């Protein structure tokens, strides 16, 4: 069935996902430090997705400040002209968030199809041990606040005519409270069987929600990892003006944005599951 099991390819997937690691690419392992030390791709540098988040404030799991993120990228040795490939175990829990942050800094980054599991099956060579010594870079990075939107700017985004809020959480969580006029897209359910969904299924769902390629969705979820997976899905479909709220839904409630507690007319009965990029 190939990469996606599609009846036709998603228009923009080639810009986000690769099957092979180019010889000149910087490879980033988005998993935790223990998983990295146990096994990783040869030459890969560790950049755990969790290090991109802040857990010190009133809402844990918010995106770290842009200056702190830029320092993290420089410490890994990344430069603005690098070609970057990001991977995780293949479950989509870490790599999409790292990929999203790299794109917010304008870097040329792509996801490795299937992650470590697929690499092991097709190439076989992995290594263990501590990371190679990285030479910090002195690159200046510019952060795109329209891709990763902070809470104090979310209301301004929603006031724009073309911006539509998209809630990625369960039907129960949606019914308990969501942004006004938000539609519900169960992105985890669409991705539950592995890879990206069939083009026809995704197209029908987005048409049902009246999300077109002219729409600017502002997506938010139970956590930023969930929102990153939805960004990858929507961008691969061809919606290239996706805005992502930079933290969990709880941050929007604390910011005082108006909420609605009506039940979701868009709720589906499809059970959600882990995301597997293979």
PDB file of C-alpha atoms in Angstrom:
ATOM      1  CA  UNK A   1       0.000   0.000   0.000  1.00  0.00           C
ATOM      2  CA  UNK A   2       3.043   2.253   0.025  1.00  0.00           C
ATOM      3  CA  UNK A   3       3.690   5.163   2.343  1.00  0.00           C
ATOM      4  CA  UNK A   4       0.163   6.332   2.976  1.00  0.00           C
ATOM      5  CA  UNK A   5      -2.180   3.651   1.633  1.00  0.00           C
ATOM      6  CA  UNK A   6      -3.801   6.402  -0.419  1.00  0.00           C
ATOM      7  CA  UNK A   7      -5.887   6.323  -3.558  1.00  0.00           C
ATOM      8  CA  UNK A   8      -3.975   9.477  -4.531  1.00  0.00           C
ATOM      9  CA  UNK A   9      -1.087  11.301  -2.882  1.00  0.00           C
ATOM     10  CA  UNK A  10      -1.523  14.248  -0.571  1.00  0.00           C
ATOM     11  CA  UNK A  11      -0.349  17.324  -2.483  1.00  0.00           C
ATOM     12  CA  UNK A  12       2.284  18.638  -0.074  1.00  0.00           C
ATOM     13  CA  UNK A  13       3.491  15.451   1.632  1.00  0.00           C
ATOM     14  CA  UNK A  14       6.735  15.354  -0.362  1.00  0.00           C
ATOM     15  CA  UNK A  15       7.746  18.671   1.223  1.00  0.00           C
ATOM     16  CA  UNK A  16       7.426  17.269   4.733  1.00  0.00           C
ATOM     17  CA  UNK A  17       8.269  13.560   4.656  1.00  0.00           C
ATOM     18  CA  UNK A  18      11.218  11.616   3.233  1.00  0.00           C
ATOM     19  CA  UNK A  19      11.937   7.909   2.870  1.00  0.00           C
ATOM     20  CA  UNK A  20      15.721   8.171   2.833  1.00  0.00           C
ATOM     21  CA  UNK A  21      18.209  10.322   4.714  1.00  0.00           C
ATOM     22  CA  UNK A  22      20.248  12.518   2.331  1.00  0.00           C
ATOM     23  CA  UNK A  23      23.973  12.099   2.828  1.00  0.00           C
ATOM     24  CA  UNK A  24      24.417  15.774   3.719  1.00  0.00           C
ATOM     25  CA  UNK A  25      21.474  15.962   6.127  1.00  0.00           C
ATOM     26  CA  UNK A  26      21.683  16.758   9.815  1.00  0.00           C
ATOM     27  CA  UNK A  27      19.741  13.969  11.546  1.00  0.00           C
ATOM     28  CA  UNK A  28      17.847  14.744  14.754  1.00  0.00           C
ATOM     29  CA  UNK A  29      16.534  12.133  17.167  1.00  0.00           C
ATOM     30  CA  UNK A  30      13.387  13.573  18.771  1.00  0.00           C
ATOM     31  CA  UNK A  31      13.081  10.884  21.459  1.00  0.00           C
ATOM     32  CA  UNK A  32      14.191  10.966  25.078  1.00  0.00           C
ATOM     33  CA  UNK A  33      17.793  10.657  26.207  1.00  0.00           C
ATOM     34  CA  UNK A  34      17.483   7.060  27.451  1.00  0.00           C
ATOM     35  CA  UNK A  35      15.950   5.871  24.180  1.00  0.00           C
ATOM     36  CA  UNK A  36      18.690   7.700  22.288  1.00  0.00           C
ATOM     37  CA  UNK A  37      21.494   6.079  24.308  1.00  0.00           C
ATOM     38  CA  UNK A  38      19.972   2.635  23.821  1.00  0.00           C
ATOM     39  CA  UNK A  39      19.722   2.968  20.026  1.00  0.00           C
ATOM     40  CA  UNK A  40      19.831   5.691  17.406  1.00  0.00           C
ATOM     41  CA  UNK A  41      20.730   6.337  13.786  1.00  0.00           C
ATOM     42  CA  UNK A  42      24.459   6.708  13.116  1.00  0.00           C
ATOM     43  CA  UNK A  43      25.498  10.339  13.499  1.00  0.00           C
ATOM     44  CA  UNK A  44      22.125  11.476  14.835  1.00  0.00           C
ATOM     45  CA  UNK A  45      22.039  14.338  17.319  1.00  0.00           C
ATOM     46  CA  UNK A  46      19.520  14.226  20.188  1.00  0.00           C
ATOM     47  CA  UNK A  47      16.798  16.890  20.360  1.00  0.00           C
ATOM     48  CA  UNK A  48      14.053  15.565  22.606  1.00  0.00           C
ATOM     49  CA  UNK A  49      10.725  17.224  21.852  1.00  0.00           C
ATOM     50  CA  UNK A  50      10.131  17.734  25.580  1.00  0.00           C
ATOM     51  CA  UNK A  51      13.090  20.138  25.780  1.00  0.00           C
ATOM     52  CA  UNK A  52      11.151  22.516  23.532  1.00  0.00           C
ATOM     53  CA  UNK A  53       8.387  22.877  26.114  1.00  0.00           C
ATOM     54  CA  UNK A  54       8.177  24.768  29.402  1.00  0.00           C
ATOM     55  CA  UNK A  55       6.826  23.147  32.557  1.00  0.00           C
ATOM     56  CA  UNK A  56       7.492  26.019  34.977  1.00  0.00           C
ATOM     57  CA  UNK A  57       4.453  28.214  34.375  1.00  0.00           C
ATOM     58  CA  UNK A  58       0.811  27.898  35.448  1.00  0.00           C
ATOM     59  CA  UNK A  59       0.059  25.736  32.399  1.00  0.00           C
ATOM     60  CA  UNK A  60       2.648  22.951  31.945  1.00  0.00           C
ATOM     61  CA  UNK A  61       3.570  21.978  28.408  1.00  0.00           C
ATOM     62  CA  UNK A  62       3.539  25.412  26.792  1.00  0.00           C
ATOM     63  CA  UNK A  63       6.098  26.078  24.078  1.00  0.00           C
ATOM     64  CA  UNK A  64       9.291  27.595  25.442  1.00  0.00           C
ATOM     65  CA  UNK A  65      10.056  31.210  24.627  1.00  0.00           C
ATOM     66  CA  UNK A  66      11.477  31.816  21.132  1.00  0.00           C
ATOM     67  CA  UNK A  67      14.819  33.017  22.520  1.00  0.00           C
ATOM     68  CA  UNK A  68      15.172  29.844  24.585  1.00  0.00           C
ATOM     69  CA  UNK A  69      14.213  27.712  21.589  1.00  0.00           C
ATOM     70  CA  UNK A  70      16.802  29.461  19.419  1.00  0.00           C
ATOM     71  CA  UNK A  71      19.440  28.802  22.085  1.00  0.00           C
ATOM     72  CA  UNK A  72      18.470  25.109  22.056  1.00  0.00           C
ATOM     73  CA  UNK A  73      18.837  24.906  18.283  1.00  0.00           C
ATOM     74  CA  UNK A  74      22.196  26.648  18.379  1.00  0.00           C
ATOM     75  CA  UNK A  75      23.404  24.303  21.130  1.00  0.00           C
ATOM     76  CA  UNK A  76      22.613  21.327  18.872  1.00  0.00           C
ATOM     77  CA  UNK A  77      24.738  23.001  16.202  1.00  0.00           C
ATOM     78  CA  UNK A  78      21.955  23.838  13.752  1.00  0.00           C
ATOM     79  CA  UNK A  79      22.431  26.528  11.109  1.00  0.00           C
ATOM     80  CA  UNK A  80      19.930  28.202   8.842  1.00  0.00           C
ATOM     81  CA  UNK A  81      21.300  26.482   5.730  1.00  0.00           C
ATOM     82  CA  UNK A  82      21.156  22.920   7.111  1.00  0.00           C
ATOM     83  CA  UNK A  83      19.062  20.186   5.544  1.00  0.00           C
ATOM     84  CA  UNK A  84      17.472  18.392   8.490  1.00  0.00           C
ATOM     85  CA  UNK A  85      15.753  15.029   8.925  1.00  0.00           C
ATOM     86  CA  UNK A  86      13.845  14.327  12.144  1.00  0.00           C
ATOM     87  CA  UNK A  87      12.749  10.935  13.444  1.00  0.00           C
ATOM     88  CA  UNK A  88      11.230   9.229  16.479  1.00  0.00           C
ATOM     89  CA  UNK A  89      10.178   5.631  17.108  1.00  0.00           C
ATOM     90  CA  UNK A  90       7.656   5.871  14.275  1.00  0.00           C
ATOM     91  CA  UNK A  91       4.704   6.614  16.551  1.00  0.00           C
ATOM     92  CA  UNK A  92       4.522  10.337  15.793  1.00  0.00           C
ATOM     93  CA  UNK A  93       4.726  11.327  19.452  1.00  0.00           C
ATOM     94  CA  UNK A  94       7.910  13.397  19.247  1.00  0.00           C
ATOM     95  CA  UNK A  95       9.125  14.102  15.721  1.00  0.00           C
ATOM     96  CA  UNK A  96       6.170  16.208  14.447  1.00  0.00           C
ATOM     97  CA  UNK A  97       6.618  18.713  17.294  1.00  0.00           C
ATOM     98  CA  UNK A  98      10.335  19.082  16.597  1.00  0.00           C
ATOM     99  CA  UNK A  99       9.551  19.410  12.887  1.00  0.00           C
ATOM    100  CA  UNK A 100       6.943  22.100  13.605  1.00  0.00           C
ATOM    101  CA  UNK A 101       9.360  24.168  15.689  1.00  0.00           C
ATOM    102  CA  UNK A 102      12.075  23.877  13.044  1.00  0.00           C
ATOM    103  CA  UNK A 103       9.637  25.117  10.405  1.00  0.00           C
ATOM    104  CA  UNK A 104       8.680  28.021  12.674  1.00  0.00           C
ATOM    105  CA  UNK A 105      12.344  29.049  12.508  1.00  0.00           C
ATOM    106  CA  UNK A 106      12.368  28.730   8.722  1.00  0.00           C
ATOM    107  CA  UNK A 107      14.592  25.650   8.603  1.00  0.00           C
ATOM    108  CA  UNK A 108      14.534  23.023   5.851  1.00  0.00           C
ATOM    109  CA  UNK A 109      13.363  20.028   7.886  1.00  0.00           C
ATOM    110  CA  UNK A 110      11.516  16.839   7.002  1.00  0.00           C
ATOM    111  CA  UNK A 111      10.184  13.810   8.818  1.00  0.00           C
ATOM    112  CA  UNK A 112      11.743  10.385   8.282  1.00  0.00           C
ATOM    113  CA  UNK A 113       8.980   8.017   7.228  1.00  0.00           C
ATOM    114  CA  UNK A 114       8.392   5.327   9.836  1.00  0.00           C
ATOM    115  CA  UNK A 115      11.114   6.594  12.145  1.00  0.00           C
ATOM    116  CA  UNK A 116      13.626   4.319  13.821  1.00  0.00           C
ATOM    117  CA  UNK A 117      11.472   1.238  13.324  1.00  0.00           C
ATOM    118  CA  UNK A 118      11.364   1.650   9.550  1.00  0.00           C
ATOM    119  CA  UNK A 119      15.069   2.522   9.416  1.00  0.00           C
ATOM    120  CA  UNK A 120      15.935  -0.627  11.324  1.00  0.00           C
ATOM    121  CA  UNK A 121      13.799  -2.737   8.992  1.00  0.00           C
ATOM    122  CA  UNK A 122      15.138  -1.263   5.752  1.00  0.00           C
ATOM    123  CA  UNK A 123      18.735  -0.305   6.573  1.00  0.00           C
ATOM    124  CA  UNK A 124      19.451  -2.195   9.760  1.00  0.00           C
ATOM    125  CA  UNK A 125      22.386  -0.178  11.029  1.00  0.00           C
ATOM    126  CA  UNK A 126      21.899   1.555  14.373  1.00  0.00           C
ATOM    127  CA  UNK A 127      24.310   2.474  17.144  1.00  0.00           C
ATOM    128  CA  UNK A 128      24.145   3.001  20.893  1.00  0.00           C
ATOM    129  CA  UNK A 129      25.857   5.319  23.307  1.00  0.00           C
ATOM    130  CA  UNK A 130      26.162   9.038  24.097  1.00  0.00           C
ATOM    131  CA  UNK A 131      25.662  11.716  21.450  1.00  0.00           C
ATOM    132  CA  UNK A 132      28.531  13.034  19.340  1.00  0.00           C
ATOM    133  CA  UNK A 133      30.032  16.276  20.537  1.00  0.00           C
ATOM    134  CA  UNK A 134      28.182  19.171  18.953  1.00  0.00           C
ATOM    135  CA  UNK A 135      29.767  22.452  17.963  1.00  0.00           C
ATOM    136  CA  UNK A 136      27.342  25.244  18.907  1.00  0.00           C
ATOM    137  CA  UNK A 137      26.409  27.538  16.051  1.00  0.00           C
ATOM    138  CA  UNK A 138      26.084  31.317  16.091  1.00  0.00           C
ATOM    139  CA  UNK A 139      23.134  31.454  13.709  1.00  0.00           C
ATOM    140  CA  UNK A 140      20.476  34.119  14.192  1.00  0.00           C
ATOM    141  CA  UNK A 141      16.979  32.656  13.893  1.00  0.00           C
ATOM    142  CA  UNK A 142      13.714  34.470  13.176  1.00  0.00           C
ATOM    143  CA  UNK A 143      10.609  32.931  14.763  1.00  0.00           C
ATOM    144  CA  UNK A 144       7.284  32.791  12.887  1.00  0.00           C
ATOM    145  CA  UNK A 145       4.624  33.769  15.432  1.00  0.00           C
ATOM    146  CA  UNK A 146       1.880  33.209  12.874  1.00  0.00           C
ATOM    147  CA  UNK A 147       2.728  29.525  12.647  1.00  0.00           C
ATOM    148  CA  UNK A 148       3.087  29.008  16.402  1.00  0.00           C
ATOM    149  CA  UNK A 149       0.666  31.452  17.987  1.00  0.00           C
ATOM    150  CA  UNK A 150       0.978  32.562  21.637  1.00  0.00           C
ATOM    151  CA  UNK A 151      -2.120  32.955  23.798  1.00  0.00           C
ATOM    152  CA  UNK A 152      -2.005  36.759  23.804  1.00  0.00           C
ATOM    153  CA  UNK A 153      -2.238  36.790  20.000  1.00  0.00           C
ATOM    154  CA  UNK A 154      -4.790  33.996  19.533  1.00  0.00           C
ATOM    155  CA  UNK A 155      -7.777  36.319  19.870  1.00  0.00           C
ATOM    156  CA  UNK A 156      -6.356  38.640  17.214  1.00  0.00           C
ATOM    157  CA  UNK A 157      -5.925  35.683  14.872  1.00  0.00           C
ATOM    158  CA  UNK A 158      -9.480  34.544  15.458  1.00  0.00           C
ATOM    159  CA  UNK A 159     -10.784  38.016  14.611  1.00  0.00           C
ATOM    160  CA  UNK A 160      -9.474  37.599  11.084  1.00  0.00           C
ATOM    161  CA  UNK A 161     -12.192  36.532   8.699  1.00  0.00           C
ATOM    162  CA  UNK A 162     -10.357  33.557   7.159  1.00  0.00           C
ATOM    163  CA  UNK A 163      -9.113  32.051  10.442  1.00  0.00           C
ATOM    164  CA  UNK A 164     -11.179  29.135  11.755  1.00  0.00           C
ATOM    165  CA  UNK A 165     -10.579  27.474  15.159  1.00  0.00           C
ATOM    166  CA  UNK A 166     -10.156  23.695  14.971  1.00  0.00           C
ATOM    167  CA  UNK A 167     -10.405  21.601  18.153  1.00  0.00           C
ATOM    168  CA  UNK A 168      -8.437  18.331  18.039  1.00  0.00           C
ATOM    169  CA  UNK A 169      -9.591  16.837  21.330  1.00  0.00           C
ATOM    170  CA  UNK A 170     -12.107  14.098  22.066  1.00  0.00           C
ATOM    171  CA  UNK A 171     -15.839  14.654  21.702  1.00  0.00           C
ATOM    172  CA  UNK A 172     -16.196  14.612  25.491  1.00  0.00           C
ATOM    173  CA  UNK A 173     -13.513  17.258  26.009  1.00  0.00           C
ATOM    174  CA  UNK A 174     -14.953  19.355  23.182  1.00  0.00           C
ATOM    175  CA  UNK A 175     -18.431  19.215  24.702  1.00  0.00           C
ATOM    176  CA  UNK A 176     -17.103  20.319  28.085  1.00  0.00           C
ATOM    177  CA  UNK A 177     -15.765  23.551  26.563  1.00  0.00           C
ATOM    178  CA  UNK A 178     -14.187  24.780  23.341  1.00  0.00           C
ATOM    179  CA  UNK A 179     -13.446  28.026  21.560  1.00  0.00           C
ATOM    180  CA  UNK A 180     -16.489  29.719  20.089  1.00  0.00           C
ATOM    181  CA  UNK A 181     -17.216  28.574  16.525  1.00  0.00           C
ATOM    182  CA  UNK A 182     -14.597  25.819  16.739  1.00  0.00           C
ATOM    183  CA  UNK A 183     -15.147  22.664  14.697  1.00  0.00           C
ATOM    184  CA  UNK A 184     -13.820  19.338  15.896  1.00  0.00           C
ATOM    185  CA  UNK A 185     -11.327  17.343  13.861  1.00  0.00           C
ATOM    186  CA  UNK A 186     -10.273  14.083  15.481  1.00  0.00           C
ATOM    187  CA  UNK A 187      -6.827  14.090  13.903  1.00  0.00           C
ATOM    188  CA  UNK A 188      -5.583  11.250  16.097  1.00  0.00           C
ATOM    189  CA  UNK A 189      -8.433   9.038  14.889  1.00  0.00           C
ATOM    190  CA  UNK A 190      -7.689   9.876  11.256  1.00  0.00           C
ATOM    191  CA  UNK A 191      -4.077   8.816  11.798  1.00  0.00           C
ATOM    192  CA  UNK A 192      -4.735   5.856  14.072  1.00  0.00           C
ATOM    193  CA  UNK A 193      -4.110   3.103  11.531  1.00  0.00           C
ATOM    194  CA  UNK A 194      -0.668   4.370  10.575  1.00  0.00           C
ATOM    195  CA  UNK A 195       0.600   6.946   8.116  1.00  0.00           C
ATOM    196  CA  UNK A 196      -1.530   9.641   6.587  1.00  0.00           C
ATOM    197  CA  UNK A 197      -5.170   8.813   5.786  1.00  0.00           C
ATOM    198  CA  UNK A 198      -6.616   8.164   2.363  1.00  0.00           C
ATOM    199  CA  UNK A 199      -6.935  11.403   0.422  1.00  0.00           C
ATOM    200  CA  UNK A 200     -10.625  10.804  -0.205  1.00  0.00           C
ATOM    201  CA  UNK A 201     -11.393  10.251   3.497  1.00  0.00           C
ATOM    202  CA  UNK A 202      -9.538  13.354   4.597  1.00  0.00           C
ATOM    203  CA  UNK A 203     -11.001  15.433   1.771  1.00  0.00           C
ATOM    204  CA  UNK A 204     -14.533  14.404   2.717  1.00  0.00           C
ATOM    205  CA  UNK A 205     -13.927  15.196   6.381  1.00  0.00           C
ATOM    206  CA  UNK A 206     -12.475  18.640   5.705  1.00  0.00           C
ATOM    207  CA  UNK A 207     -15.273  19.428   3.272  1.00  0.00           C
ATOM    208  CA  UNK A 208     -17.773  18.460   5.958  1.00  0.00           C
ATOM    209  CA  UNK A 209     -16.106  20.911   8.307  1.00  0.00           C
ATOM    210  CA  UNK A 210     -15.917  23.547   5.531  1.00  0.00           C
ATOM    211  CA  UNK A 211     -12.139  23.697   5.760  1.00  0.00           C
ATOM    212  CA  UNK A 212     -10.686  24.487   2.351  1.00  0.00           C
ATOM    213  CA  UNK A 213      -7.218  25.395   1.118  1.00  0.00           C
ATOM    214  CA  UNK A 214      -8.223  29.060   1.437  1.00  0.00           C
ATOM    215  CA  UNK A 215      -8.953  28.610   5.144  1.00  0.00           C
ATOM    216  CA  UNK A 216      -6.452  29.534   7.824  1.00  0.00           C
ATOM    217  CA  UNK A 217      -7.115  26.972  10.574  1.00  0.00           C
ATOM    218  CA  UNK A 218      -6.012  27.780  14.116  1.00  0.00           C
ATOM    219  CA  UNK A 219      -5.562  24.318  15.595  1.00  0.00           C
ATOM    220  CA  UNK A 220      -5.334  23.480  19.273  1.00  0.00           C
ATOM    221  CA  UNK A 221      -5.395  20.244  21.221  1.00  0.00           C
ATOM    222  CA  UNK A 222      -4.958  18.657  24.589  1.00  0.00           C
ATOM    223  CA  UNK A 223      -1.227  19.206  24.172  1.00  0.00           C
ATOM    224  CA  UNK A 224       1.142  20.688  21.636  1.00  0.00           C
ATOM    225  CA  UNK A 225       2.234  17.268  20.377  1.00  0.00           C
ATOM    226  CA  UNK A 226      -1.343  16.594  19.231  1.00  0.00           C
ATOM    227  CA  UNK A 227      -1.507  19.958  17.490  1.00  0.00           C
ATOM    228  CA  UNK A 228       1.829  19.283  15.753  1.00  0.00           C
ATOM    229  CA  UNK A 229       0.466  16.031  14.305  1.00  0.00           C
ATOM    230  CA  UNK A 230      -2.583  17.885  12.977  1.00  0.00           C
ATOM    231  CA  UNK A 231      -0.378  20.582  11.446  1.00  0.00           C
ATOM    232  CA  UNK A 232       1.574  17.891   9.609  1.00  0.00           C
ATOM    233  CA  UNK A 233      -1.647  16.287   8.392  1.00  0.00           C
ATOM    234  CA  UNK A 234      -3.228  19.532   7.167  1.00  0.00           C
ATOM    235  CA  UNK A 235      -0.044  20.819   5.550  1.00  0.00           C
ATOM    236  CA  UNK A 236       0.446  17.503   3.737  1.00  0.00           C
ATOM    237  CA  UNK A 237      -3.125  17.816   2.464  1.00  0.00           C
ATOM    238  CA  UNK A 238      -2.241  21.206   0.998  1.00  0.00           C
ATOM    239  CA  UNK A 239      -3.556  23.664   3.586  1.00  0.00           C
ATOM    240  CA  UNK A 240      -0.417  25.724   3.930  1.00  0.00           C
ATOM    241  CA  UNK A 241      -1.754  28.513   6.157  1.00  0.00           C
ATOM    242  CA  UNK A 242      -2.138  26.499   9.343  1.00  0.00           C
ATOM    243  CA  UNK A 243      -1.733  28.322  12.648  1.00  0.00           C
ATOM    244  CA  UNK A 244      -0.961  26.295  15.772  1.00  0.00           C
ATOM    245  CA  UNK A 245      -1.738  27.466  19.287  1.00  0.00           C
ATOM    246  CA  UNK A 246       1.522  27.068  21.183  1.00  0.00           C
ATOM    247  CA  UNK A 247       0.296  25.038  24.134  1.00  0.00           C
ATOM    248  CA  UNK A 248      -2.500  22.925  25.629  1.00  0.00           C
ATOM    249  CA  UNK A 249      -6.132  24.033  25.457  1.00  0.00           C
ATOM    250  CA  UNK A 250      -5.948  24.921  29.143  1.00  0.00           C
ATOM    251  CA  UNK A 251      -3.778  27.902  28.227  1.00  0.00           C
ATOM    252  CA  UNK A 252      -6.556  29.334  26.073  1.00  0.00           C
ATOM    253  CA  UNK A 253      -9.037  29.081  28.925  1.00  0.00           C
ATOM    254  CA  UNK A 254      -6.655  30.882  31.282  1.00  0.00           C
ATOM    255  CA  UNK A 255      -6.146  33.582  28.662  1.00  0.00           C
ATOM    256  CA  UNK A 256      -9.861  34.369  28.937  1.00  0.00           C
ATOM    257  CA  UNK A 257     -10.900  33.585  25.379  1.00  0.00           C
ATOM    258  CA  UNK A 258     -14.673  33.101  25.001  1.00  0.00           C
ATOM    259  CA  UNK A 259     -15.776  29.467  25.207  1.00  0.00           C
ATOM    260  CA  UNK A 260     -18.809  27.493  24.157  1.00  0.00           C
ATOM    261  CA  UNK A 261     -20.074  24.268  25.734  1.00  0.00           C
ATOM    262  CA  UNK A 262     -22.385  23.013  23.013  1.00  0.00           C
ATOM    263  CA  UNK A 263     -22.050  19.404  21.916  1.00  0.00           C
ATOM    264  CA  UNK A 264     -19.988  18.644  18.829  1.00  0.00           C
ATOM    265  CA  UNK A 265     -21.976  18.118  15.661  1.00  0.00           C
ATOM    266  CA  UNK A 266     -18.725  17.007  14.073  1.00  0.00           C
ATOM    267  CA  UNK A 267     -17.927  14.291  16.621  1.00  0.00           C
ATOM    268  CA  UNK A 268     -17.085  10.899  15.195  1.00  0.00           C
ATOM    269  CA  UNK A 269     -17.276   7.502  16.800  1.00  0.00           C
ATOM    270  CA  UNK A 270     -13.895   6.447  15.416  1.00  0.00           C
ATOM    271  CA  UNK A 271     -11.650   5.456  18.335  1.00  0.00           C
ATOM    272  CA  UNK A 272      -8.397   7.332  18.562  1.00  0.00           C
ATOM    273  CA  UNK A 273      -5.038   5.610  18.775  1.00  0.00           C
ATOM    274  CA  UNK A 274      -1.348   6.185  18.561  1.00  0.00           C
ATOM    275  CA  UNK A 275      -0.002   7.906  15.483  1.00  0.00           C
ATOM    276  CA  UNK A 276       2.327   5.731  13.443  1.00  0.00           C
ATOM    277  CA  UNK A 277       4.206   7.304  10.553  1.00  0.00           C
ATOM    278  CA  UNK A 278       4.891   4.297   8.384  1.00  0.00           C
TER     279      UNK A 278
END
